[in-house]
């Protein structure tokens, strides 16, 4: 089947719009599970495969290498939004963030202020901003592909 370039471009835009909505669902779910969460932290390995790193605010609230996710999501609307996937399963969360990236979405760069000693000198961590207190490293980053469901207000001088 042949389609026009315009149809393909419209489908790409629709996919990005849906990705922004799913990013918001993920953010709302994680903050329901971790009320103090500000960042879902991720990284690419040497093969550019996306992996989960942790959830944090000023401290690490969940390290995916050490623990599963918190208590079940009480909000029935959020729970339904996940369909057959379980928001408590890190592998399901990983599946979704990889799909967001697969449709052309991009994540923020983790700000220097959100790095911790446990990052062991890692550089270039990515994040999904989970709250209105979360501050991106770069305000002008990612263009239309950026998945930023929440953020602190942009300062006048940024």
Short mmCIF file of C-alpha atoms in Angstrom, two decimals:
data_model
loop_
_atom_site.label_atom_id
_atom_site.label_comp_id
_atom_site.label_asym_id
_atom_site.label_seq_id
_atom_site.Cartn_x
_atom_site.Cartn_y
_atom_site.Cartn_z
CA UNK A 1 0.00 0.00 0.00
CA UNK A 2 1.32 3.43 -0.90
CA UNK A 3 0.69 6.52 1.18
CA UNK A 4 1.58 10.12 0.63
CA UNK A 5 4.40 11.90 2.41
CA UNK A 6 1.77 14.21 3.94
CA UNK A 7 -0.16 11.22 5.33
CA UNK A 8 3.03 9.79 6.81
CA UNK A 9 3.96 13.15 8.37
CA UNK A 10 0.47 13.42 9.88
CA UNK A 11 0.79 9.88 11.30
CA UNK A 12 4.18 10.76 12.83
CA UNK A 13 2.67 13.83 14.49
CA UNK A 14 -0.27 11.79 15.78
CA UNK A 15 2.15 9.22 17.24
CA UNK A 16 4.12 11.98 19.00
CA UNK A 17 0.89 13.43 20.40
CA UNK A 18 -0.06 9.99 21.73
CA UNK A 19 3.46 9.56 23.15
CA UNK A 20 3.10 12.83 25.08
CA UNK A 21 -0.18 11.53 26.52
CA UNK A 22 1.39 8.21 27.52
CA UNK A 23 4.34 10.04 29.08
CA UNK A 24 1.81 11.95 31.21
CA UNK A 25 0.14 8.66 32.22
CA UNK A 26 3.52 7.24 33.24
CA UNK A 27 4.40 10.40 35.19
CA UNK A 28 1.06 10.43 37.00
CA UNK A 29 1.37 6.74 37.81
CA UNK A 30 4.88 7.04 39.22
CA UNK A 31 3.97 10.06 41.34
CA UNK A 32 0.93 8.17 42.63
CA UNK A 33 3.34 5.42 43.70
CA UNK A 34 6.08 7.81 44.86
CA UNK A 35 4.54 11.18 45.84
CA UNK A 36 7.97 12.86 46.12
CA UNK A 37 9.22 11.66 42.75
CA UNK A 38 10.56 14.29 40.37
CA UNK A 39 12.51 12.31 37.74
CA UNK A 40 12.32 8.91 36.09
CA UNK A 41 16.00 8.42 35.26
CA UNK A 42 17.16 6.38 32.26
CA UNK A 43 20.33 5.80 30.29
CA UNK A 44 21.49 4.36 27.00
CA UNK A 45 24.06 1.59 27.07
CA UNK A 46 26.99 1.37 24.63
CA UNK A 47 24.63 -0.09 22.01
CA UNK A 48 22.18 2.84 22.44
CA UNK A 49 19.59 0.61 24.12
CA UNK A 50 17.47 2.49 26.67
CA UNK A 51 17.45 1.21 30.28
CA UNK A 52 15.79 2.33 33.50
CA UNK A 53 18.09 3.75 36.14
CA UNK A 54 15.84 4.90 38.99
CA UNK A 55 13.25 7.29 40.32
CA UNK A 56 14.40 10.25 42.34
CA UNK A 57 13.80 13.68 43.70
CA UNK A 58 16.56 15.11 45.87
CA UNK A 59 17.26 11.51 46.90
CA UNK A 60 16.93 8.20 45.09
CA UNK A 61 13.45 6.90 45.88
CA UNK A 62 13.69 3.76 43.75
CA UNK A 63 16.79 2.11 42.31
CA UNK A 64 15.73 -0.36 39.62
CA UNK A 65 18.80 -2.51 40.23
CA UNK A 66 17.88 -3.00 43.88
CA UNK A 67 14.11 -2.94 44.21
CA UNK A 68 10.79 -3.43 42.51
CA UNK A 69 8.29 -0.62 42.33
CA UNK A 70 6.18 0.54 45.28
CA UNK A 71 2.68 -0.38 46.37
CA UNK A 72 -0.12 -0.87 43.86
CA UNK A 73 -1.67 2.15 42.16
CA UNK A 74 -4.89 2.99 43.99
CA UNK A 75 -6.24 5.29 41.26
CA UNK A 76 -8.51 3.04 39.16
CA UNK A 77 -8.35 5.32 36.10
CA UNK A 78 -4.55 5.20 36.09
CA UNK A 79 -4.60 1.44 36.63
CA UNK A 80 -6.99 0.98 33.68
CA UNK A 81 -4.76 3.15 31.49
CA UNK A 82 -2.03 0.51 31.77
CA UNK A 83 -4.26 -2.18 30.27
CA UNK A 84 -2.68 -5.61 30.65
CA UNK A 85 0.62 -4.12 31.80
CA UNK A 86 1.41 -3.81 35.50
CA UNK A 87 2.84 -0.46 36.62
CA UNK A 88 4.59 -2.26 39.51
CA UNK A 89 6.69 -4.29 37.07
CA UNK A 90 9.86 -2.44 36.01
CA UNK A 91 9.99 -4.50 32.80
CA UNK A 92 6.55 -3.17 31.82
CA UNK A 93 7.64 0.40 32.53
CA UNK A 94 10.81 -0.20 30.50
CA UNK A 95 8.72 -1.58 27.63
CA UNK A 96 6.63 1.60 27.56
CA UNK A 97 9.51 4.09 27.73
CA UNK A 98 11.26 2.21 24.93
CA UNK A 99 8.09 2.45 22.85
CA UNK A 100 7.96 6.19 23.51
CA UNK A 101 11.47 6.47 22.16
CA UNK A 102 10.64 4.17 19.21
CA UNK A 103 7.95 6.54 17.97
CA UNK A 104 10.42 9.41 17.97
CA UNK A 105 9.94 10.81 21.45
CA UNK A 106 12.96 12.11 23.33
CA UNK A 107 13.58 12.57 27.02
CA UNK A 108 15.12 15.42 28.96
CA UNK A 109 18.73 15.40 30.09
CA UNK A 110 18.98 14.88 33.84
CA UNK A 111 20.06 18.14 35.47
CA UNK A 112 23.41 18.18 37.26
CA UNK A 113 21.60 18.98 40.52
CA UNK A 114 19.77 15.62 40.37
CA UNK A 115 22.92 13.47 40.09
CA UNK A 116 23.89 11.41 43.16
CA UNK A 117 27.01 9.69 44.41
CA UNK A 118 25.42 6.36 43.44
CA UNK A 119 25.63 7.39 39.77
CA UNK A 120 29.33 6.43 39.89
CA UNK A 121 30.45 9.12 37.48
CA UNK A 122 27.83 8.26 34.85
CA UNK A 123 27.23 11.07 32.45
CA UNK A 124 24.42 11.74 30.01
CA UNK A 125 21.57 10.35 32.07
CA UNK A 126 18.13 11.02 30.65
CA UNK A 127 14.91 11.66 32.50
CA UNK A 128 11.18 12.06 32.28
CA UNK A 129 10.08 14.99 34.43
CA UNK A 130 7.43 13.74 36.85
CA UNK A 131 6.40 16.84 38.77
CA UNK A 132 5.93 20.57 38.57
CA UNK A 133 9.03 20.93 40.76
CA UNK A 134 11.29 19.07 38.33
CA UNK A 135 13.74 21.31 36.50
CA UNK A 136 15.18 20.26 33.14
CA UNK A 137 18.89 20.62 32.45
CA UNK A 138 18.12 22.49 29.22
CA UNK A 139 14.89 24.39 28.71
CA UNK A 140 15.22 24.43 24.93
CA UNK A 141 15.85 20.79 24.14
CA UNK A 142 14.22 18.18 21.95
CA UNK A 143 11.82 20.31 19.93
CA UNK A 144 8.48 18.73 19.05
CA UNK A 145 9.82 15.28 20.00
CA UNK A 146 10.36 16.20 23.65
CA UNK A 147 8.27 14.26 26.15
CA UNK A 148 7.93 16.64 29.10
CA UNK A 149 4.64 16.05 30.92
CA UNK A 150 5.60 18.34 33.81
CA UNK A 151 8.24 20.88 34.75
CA UNK A 152 8.91 23.75 37.07
CA UNK A 153 8.04 27.17 35.65
CA UNK A 154 10.67 28.40 33.23
CA UNK A 155 12.71 31.19 34.81
CA UNK A 156 12.73 34.53 33.03
CA UNK A 157 16.49 34.33 32.44
CA UNK A 158 16.52 30.81 30.93
#
